Amino acid sequence: MSLTAELQQYGIESGSVRTFGGSTAPELLDYLDLVEPRKPEALRPDGVAESQGRPLLFFVDESRPALTAGEQETKLKGLRRILACRGARSYLARILPGQLKVVPVSLDDQLPDWTVYRAGTGEALTFFSRLALGQYDGPGESATSDQVFKEMFDLLKEGADRLAHRIGRSDVLSLIGRALFFRFLQDRHVITERNTKKIAPKAGSLNACFGTAANASATCNWLDHTFNGDFLYLSRGGSLEFFEDAARKTKGAVFSVLGAILRNDRPVGAADYQLRFAWADFDFAHIPIGLLSQVYEKFIWTWADREAKDTSVYYTPRSIAAALVDEAFDKLPNAQDARVLDPACGAGVFLVLAFRRLYRERWKATDRRPDTKAIRAILENQLSGFDISDSALKLSALSLYLTAIELDPEPIPPEKLKFTNLRDAVLFNCRPPGAPEEGITIGSLGPHLGTKFDAQFDLVMSNPPWTSLPKSRMGKQVAAEFTEISKEVIRRRGGDSLAGAYQNPDNAPDLPFVWKSTEWCKPGGRIAMALPARILLKQETVPVRARHTVFQLLEVTGIINGSNLSDTGVWPEMQQPFMLLFARNRGPKLSHVIRLITPSYDTALNRHGEVMIDSKSAQPVELAATADVPWLWKALAIGTSLDVDVVRKLRAAEGRPLKAYWEEDLGLTTGNGYQIKPKQVQRDASHLRDLPDLNSTELFHFLVEPESLQKFAYPTACFPRERKLYCSPLVLVKESPGIQRERGRALLSSVDVAFNESFHGFSGAGHPEGEILVRYIHLLVHSQLWMHYALLTSPKFGAERRKVYKSDLDDFPIVPLSNVSEKQKHELLSLSKRLERADTTVFPAIDKFFSTVYGLEALDVEVIRDTLSVCLPYQGSRERACQRPKNSDRRSFCQKLESLLLPFFKVLGERPEVWLTQSNGALDRAPFSVVTLGTRGQQVLAPGDDADRTVLQLARETGATQIIRETERGLVIGILNQYRYWTPSRARLLAADILQNHTGSFVEA
């Protein structure tokens, strides 16, 4: 049996497979370290099976074994570690006749048991699809980029910390960078032991090239002469005197730290026991340059933590950068000739990935692999980077040099690799003349850069700084410059009517970089940026106006909204929600549509730093609709078009914003409770003395029991608030209501009570209907309707925060109590009394009450229930969404779908029949379930039609969570086995899709 046929037995189609046996080709660029290693390997893989273009399963064909079992096992163990150095979740497979043996790749020495799959079983057929979804059946964990990143970072930091405060920070960074560069040359066999005497005449081996002052000085001199003397500058030119002085100051530690990198040791020091790995565990012939750059970048900014925070420096994960670069280059005309700019390049991860892509595009266009000369032409003529940090630019230069050497088909002798100085030719320090060397500045956005870069680039790609500027004098000055620069660009783009009222939101640099990029980019060129999702989600006047201005003057083509992925491994240490924005540098047409994709939280994938981007689930958003509906972006990001319809109904119910209703219409008081904060300015709080003090949300569920509380005893408070806020009757809404209504989201109080900032208070004191008013709000907060509205419209709740803000409640369109009938008021009081008694069976009745008040239908209530069950930003909801549906869930889904399609089929004189097919494998293991739709009495699947295999193949190719395939007899529908896709609401969406796009075969029949 052929290798292709063998792999198909495990769900791996030929289109996913790349073999390494033949000559190199552009498509194998990412595997050159395996296809043509520069040093002899103990064992190489025969190929790789990819999932959505990402390497997932490397395999070795053992159908004709040439080694003994013991020899092969030893070599496989070494190959497993080599593959782990590539820093991506992947697995190693041994292909034998009729079976596949698999282990996760890892840096760990301990080899787990091989997991065996036997051809012809359901587990074998679904194996690859489950693997792509983060589901592995066997023991052990695959190494990820985050693991490799962390282990390398710890080694770097451990060594550098030994030199800290003894020699200058800049010199430490340059020395370690030079050692890493030298190690890279060694592992890539650009230099071998034969080069030792030319590099450092007194060194006995390459490993000794940083062993003494004389050797280190000679080695650095050779690096400067051979490559470029400026890319990692050393004080006094790295002379012998410099190294002798460094040796004295560090008591020789400088040579042990640098030598450890070359000799494959651990850094010698007191904390060695904390390090799991040594430098020997990393093979620089296989570590991606982008990953190495990330490690070194974080290392640099860990040492410059204060400046990093001031200037908003955070590294971009390679997977995020790769997604942005790949999409920006997709179908780009004359891509091989494109000029690329990163105006905030940092470590150069975007420049490195663009460099590789340009190399591949030139290779494809010329049908000839670019040589050293062509590589230099790409580097020197097609790439540019701006930054305000000299350290970052050094790192960027190092990354680009390493990439050029990595790509070179003939990188020897090393003397042929000399680089021109990239500074002020490719990489530019954009600090204004005379500005301090550190701290915030206008940088590349300022007028000092002039116009020489305007309209020079086909692609502008970046992760610009996001952080709001500090409220210092300098921060305020630069913030004002951001706004003025943005206004000037807006005017030059013909937006005079928009520029006058424009303000830069959040005093952050992100949007000013977008605006300035439109001038650096050629007309019609492409702009792609990683940005904070707040640009999309905020609904206050200033950010809404800014968003509207961007969409009016820049043709935004697509947005990948990562607001569901904050606090996950997809972007480690990033607590803010993010998005990837793609645009063409021109104004949009009136009918312009933006494609919005919002990846869902996925427990299995996100923990590996991966994400499923389902292009088929892209929501087309009409630009004209977004101007009047600022909450639309958030609603579509969290829910579906059905949720948008529900919100529209709520807003059309003649309600008033709750805060305006309470304060303006009723003349009552509302606000957050007191704040203590003893280190801040204090104010008199004597008017609260002796009131029962409610300072915890955990004490009561639905009703305040004042006799259980101690008295308020603080003489002062930071913000004590006015006394009338604490007057009964009161409803006190918890700041973080939580997912469980049974634990209470708000409290009623019939007596005056002091409450702290963990509560939002509404006082009904002085109003003739005060008691029923606070009970009305108390019930509302315990309804799913209000939680759904907050989730779909709040700019923070469910995005960057897990709690509900007072403003979220204030904005809710409350139907005035005067519009509620007397019968409904009686029901309101009855329900409130039940809730007061902690009767938790009341919740369905509360939901029904408010659906009646707002004129919602049963289907609207169903949408609310389904969305809250899987979309709330709490771990329980997230995990429920990712869980496999029960068989009863699947059956209910099929029944719902059948009932929704029944009226259409009746018109045809037929009855629909929806069947849940049994998978080839066990149903509880299959990644997708297959549903068939046909007319009663017809068999949708023809004999021999392997629906499972077809669905799995289509899903892998597209990343889709739902597949619809038309047959002669009906439809075959594959749905990912996560509960979020099997709710009744999802059945409604599927029915609508079928009726809109797939009725042709039924009509013709």
mmCIF file with all atom_site columns, N, CA, C and O in Angstrom, residues 84-88 107 143-153 282 287 291 295:
data_model
loop_
_atom_site.group_PDB
_atom_site.id
_atom_site.type_symbol
_atom_site.label_atom_id
_atom_site.label_alt_id
_atom_site.label_comp_id
_atom_site.label_asym_id
_atom_site.label_entity_id
_atom_site.label_seq_id
_atom_site.pdbx_PDB_ins_code
_atom_site.Cartn_x
_atom_site.Cartn_y
_atom_site.Cartn_z
_atom_site.occupancy
_atom_site.B_iso_or_equiv
_atom_site.pdbx_formal_charge
_atom_site.auth_seq_id
_atom_site.auth_comp_id
_atom_site.auth_asym_id
_atom_site.auth_atom_id
_atom_site.pdbx_PDB_model_num
ATOM 1  N N  . ALA A 1 84  ? 10.618 19.334 18.639 1.00 0.00 ? 84  ALA A N  1
ATOM 2  C CA . ALA A 1 84  ? 10.116 20.188 19.717 1.00 0.00 ? 84  ALA A CA 1
ATOM 3  C C  . ALA A 1 84  ? 10.762 21.562 19.671 1.00 0.00 ? 84  ALA A C  1
ATOM 4  O O  . ALA A 1 84  ? 10.137 22.567 20.024 1.00 0.00 ? 84  ALA A O  1
ATOM 5  N N  . CYS A 1 85  ? 12.023 21.635 19.207 1.00 0.00 ? 85  CYS A N  1
ATOM 6  C CA . CYS A 1 85  ? 12.715 22.925 19.133 1.00 0.00 ? 85  CYS A CA 1
ATOM 7  C C  . CYS A 1 85  ? 12.025 23.878 18.156 1.00 0.00 ? 85  CYS A C  1
ATOM 8  O O  . CYS A 1 85  ? 12.236 25.089 18.231 1.00 0.00 ? 85  CYS A O  1
ATOM 9  N N  . ARG A 1 86  ? 11.231 23.350 17.258 1.00 0.00 ? 86  ARG A N  1
ATOM 10 C CA . ARG A 1 86  ? 10.538 24.205 16.288 1.00 0.00 ? 86  ARG A CA 1
ATOM 11 C C  . ARG A 1 86  ? 9.439  25.032 16.950 1.00 0.00 ? 86  ARG A C  1
ATOM 12 O O  . ARG A 1 86  ? 8.898  25.955 16.348 1.00 0.00 ? 86  ARG A O  1
ATOM 13 N N  . GLY A 1 87  ? 9.075  24.677 18.182 1.00 0.00 ? 87  GLY A N  1
ATOM 14 C CA . GLY A 1 87  ? 8.209  25.530 18.984 1.00 0.00 ? 87  GLY A CA 1
ATOM 15 C C  . GLY A 1 87  ? 6.762  25.563 18.547 1.00 0.00 ? 87  GLY A C  1
ATOM 16 O O  . GLY A 1 87  ? 6.111  26.600 18.674 1.00 0.00 ? 87  GLY A O  1
ATOM 17 N N  . ALA A 1 88  ? 6.247  24.450 18.044 1.00 0.00 ? 88  ALA A N  1
ATOM 18 C CA . ALA A 1 88  ? 4.824  24.400 17.683 1.00 0.00 ? 88  ALA A CA 1
ATOM 19 C C  . ALA A 1 88  ? 4.263  23.065 18.157 1.00 0.00 ? 88  ALA A C  1
ATOM 20 O O  . ALA A 1 88  ? 4.964  22.046 18.123 1.00 0.00 ? 88  ALA A O  1
ATOM 21 N N  . LEU A 1 107 ? 10.643 18.431 24.606 1.00 0.00 ? 107 LEU A N  1
ATOM 22 C CA . LEU A 1 107 ? 12.027 18.557 25.024 1.00 0.00 ? 107 LEU A CA 1
ATOM 23 C C  . LEU A 1 107 ? 12.375 17.590 26.151 1.00 0.00 ? 107 LEU A C  1
ATOM 24 O O  . LEU A 1 107 ? 13.543 17.384 26.459 1.00 0.00 ? 107 LEU A O  1
ATOM 25 N N  . ALA A 1 143 ? 5.264  19.830 23.160 1.00 0.00 ? 143 ALA A N  1
ATOM 26 C CA . ALA A 1 143 ? 5.884  21.135 23.388 1.00 0.00 ? 143 ALA A CA 1
ATOM 27 C C  . ALA A 1 143 ? 5.159  22.179 22.566 1.00 0.00 ? 143 ALA A C  1
ATOM 28 O O  . ALA A 1 143 ? 4.720  21.925 21.448 1.00 0.00 ? 143 ALA A O  1
ATOM 29 N N  . THR A 1 144 ? 4.998  23.361 23.112 1.00 0.00 ? 144 THR A N  1
ATOM 30 C CA . THR A 1 144 ? 4.388  24.468 22.386 1.00 0.00 ? 144 THR A CA 1
ATOM 31 C C  . THR A 1 144 ? 5.390  25.602 22.311 1.00 0.00 ? 144 THR A C  1
ATOM 32 O O  . THR A 1 144 ? 6.430  25.590 22.976 1.00 0.00 ? 144 THR A O  1
ATOM 33 N N  . SER A 1 145 ? 5.073  26.600 21.500 1.00 0.00 ? 145 SER A N  1
ATOM 34 C CA . SER A 1 145 ? 5.968  27.745 21.402 1.00 0.00 ? 145 SER A CA 1
ATOM 35 C C  . SER A 1 145 ? 6.112  28.417 22.763 1.00 0.00 ? 145 SER A C  1
ATOM 36 O O  . SER A 1 145 ? 7.181  28.917 23.108 1.00 0.00 ? 145 SER A O  1
ATOM 37 N N  . ASP A 1 146 ? 5.038  28.387 23.560 1.00 0.00 ? 146 ASP A N  1
ATOM 38 C CA . ASP A 1 146 ? 5.095  29.027 24.869 1.00 0.00 ? 146 ASP A CA 1
ATOM 39 C C  . ASP A 1 146 ? 6.058  28.292 25.794 1.00 0.00 ? 146 ASP A C  1
ATOM 40 O O  . ASP A 1 146 ? 6.801  28.903 26.560 1.00 0.00 ? 146 ASP A O  1
ATOM 41 N N  . GLN A 1 147 ? 6.079  26.947 25.704 1.00 0.00 ? 147 GLN A N  1
ATOM 42 C CA . GLN A 1 147 ? 6.989  26.183 26.555 1.00 0.00 ? 147 GLN A CA 1
ATOM 43 C C  . GLN A 1 147 ? 8.435  26.432 26.144 1.00 0.00 ? 147 GLN A C  1
ATOM 44 O O  . GLN A 1 147 ? 9.297  26.729 26.977 1.00 0.00 ? 147 GLN A O  1
ATOM 45 N N  . VAL A 1 148 ? 8.731  26.317 24.849 1.00 0.00 ? 148 VAL A N  1
ATOM 46 C CA . VAL A 1 148 ? 10.089 26.542 24.375 1.00 0.00 ? 148 VAL A CA 1
ATOM 47 C C  . VAL A 1 148 ? 10.515 27.973 24.703 1.00 0.00 ? 148 VAL A C  1
ATOM 48 O O  . VAL A 1 148 ? 11.636 28.230 25.146 1.00 0.00 ? 148 VAL A O  1
ATOM 49 N N  . PHE A 1 149 ? 9.586  28.911 24.478 1.00 0.00 ? 149 PHE A N  1
ATOM 50 C CA . PHE A 1 149 ? 9.828  30.319 24.786 1.00 0.00 ? 149 PHE A CA 1
ATOM 51 C C  . PHE A 1 149 ? 10.235 30.475 26.246 1.00 0.00 ? 149 PHE A C  1
ATOM 52 O O  . PHE A 1 149 ? 11.246 31.107 26.574 1.00 0.00 ? 149 PHE A O  1
ATOM 53 N N  . LYS A 1 150 ? 9.455  29.892 27.140 1.00 0.00 ? 150 LYS A N  1
ATOM 54 C CA . LYS A 1 150 ? 9.697  30.075 28.571 1.00 0.00 ? 150 LYS A CA 1
ATOM 55 C C  . LYS A 1 150 ? 11.024 29.468 28.993 1.00 0.00 ? 150 LYS A C  1
ATOM 56 O O  . LYS A 1 150 ? 11.788 30.079 29.769 1.00 0.00 ? 150 LYS A O  1
ATOM 57 N N  . GLU A 1 151 ? 11.323 28.260 28.509 1.00 0.00 ? 151 GLU A N  1
ATOM 58 C CA . GLU A 1 151 ? 12.547 27.605 28.931 1.00 0.00 ? 151 GLU A CA 1
ATOM 59 C C  . GLU A 1 151 ? 13.777 28.367 28.442 1.00 0.00 ? 151 GLU A C  1
ATOM 60 O O  . GLU A 1 151 ? 14.755 28.531 29.183 1.00 0.00 ? 151 GLU A O  1
ATOM 61 N N  . MET A 1 152 ? 13.751 28.855 27.203 1.00 0.00 ? 152 MET A N  1
ATOM 62 C CA . MET A 1 152 ? 14.881 29.628 26.693 1.00 0.00 ? 152 MET A CA 1
ATOM 63 C C  . MET A 1 152 ? 15.002 30.953 27.438 1.00 0.00 ? 152 MET A C  1
ATOM 64 O O  . MET A 1 152 ? 16.109 31.404 27.771 1.00 0.00 ? 152 MET A O  1
ATOM 65 N N  . PHE A 1 153 ? 13.871 31.588 27.699 1.00 0.00 ? 153 PHE A N  1
ATOM 66 C CA . PHE A 1 153 ? 13.895 32.862 28.418 1.00 0.00 ? 153 PHE A CA 1
ATOM 67 C C  . PHE A 1 153 ? 14.499 32.687 29.804 1.00 0.00 ? 153 PHE A C  1
ATOM 68 O O  . PHE A 1 153 ? 15.316 33.502 30.250 1.00 0.00 ? 153 PHE A O  1
ATOM 69 N N  . PHE A 1 282 ? 18.473 22.705 23.319 1.00 0.00 ? 282 PHE A N  1
ATOM 70 C CA . PHE A 1 282 ? 17.969 23.506 22.200 1.00 0.00 ? 282 PHE A CA 1
ATOM 71 C C  . PHE A 1 282 ? 18.923 23.410 21.024 1.00 0.00 ? 282 PHE A C  1
ATOM 72 O O  . PHE A 1 282 ? 20.133 23.604 21.178 1.00 0.00 ? 282 PHE A O  1
ATOM 73 N N  . ILE A 1 287 ? 15.323 25.971 15.758 1.00 0.00 ? 287 ILE A N  1
ATOM 74 C CA . ILE A 1 287 ? 14.512 26.980 16.441 1.00 0.00 ? 287 ILE A CA 1
ATOM 75 C C  . ILE A 1 287 ? 14.171 28.089 15.450 1.00 0.00 ? 287 ILE A C  1
ATOM 76 O O  . ILE A 1 287 ? 15.077 28.689 14.868 1.00 0.00 ? 287 ILE A O  1
ATOM 77 N N  . LEU A 1 291 ? 10.789 32.926 16.812 1.00 0.00 ? 291 LEU A N  1
ATOM 78 C CA . LEU A 1 291 ? 10.670 32.521 18.204 1.00 0.00 ? 291 LEU A CA 1
ATOM 79 C C  . LEU A 1 291 ? 11.885 32.991 18.999 1.00 0.00 ? 291 LEU A C  1
ATOM 80 O O  . LEU A 1 291 ? 11.755 33.500 20.117 1.00 0.00 ? 291 LEU A O  1
ATOM 81 N N  . VAL A 1 295 ? 11.945 35.596 22.284 1.00 0.00 ? 295 VAL A N  1
ATOM 82 C CA . VAL A 1 295 ? 12.605 35.311 23.556 1.00 0.00 ? 295 VAL A CA 1
ATOM 83 C C  . VAL A 1 295 ? 13.541 36.457 23.917 1.00 0.00 ? 295 VAL A C  1
ATOM 84 O O  . VAL A 1 295 ? 13.527 36.974 25.043 1.00 0.00 ? 295 VAL A O  1
#
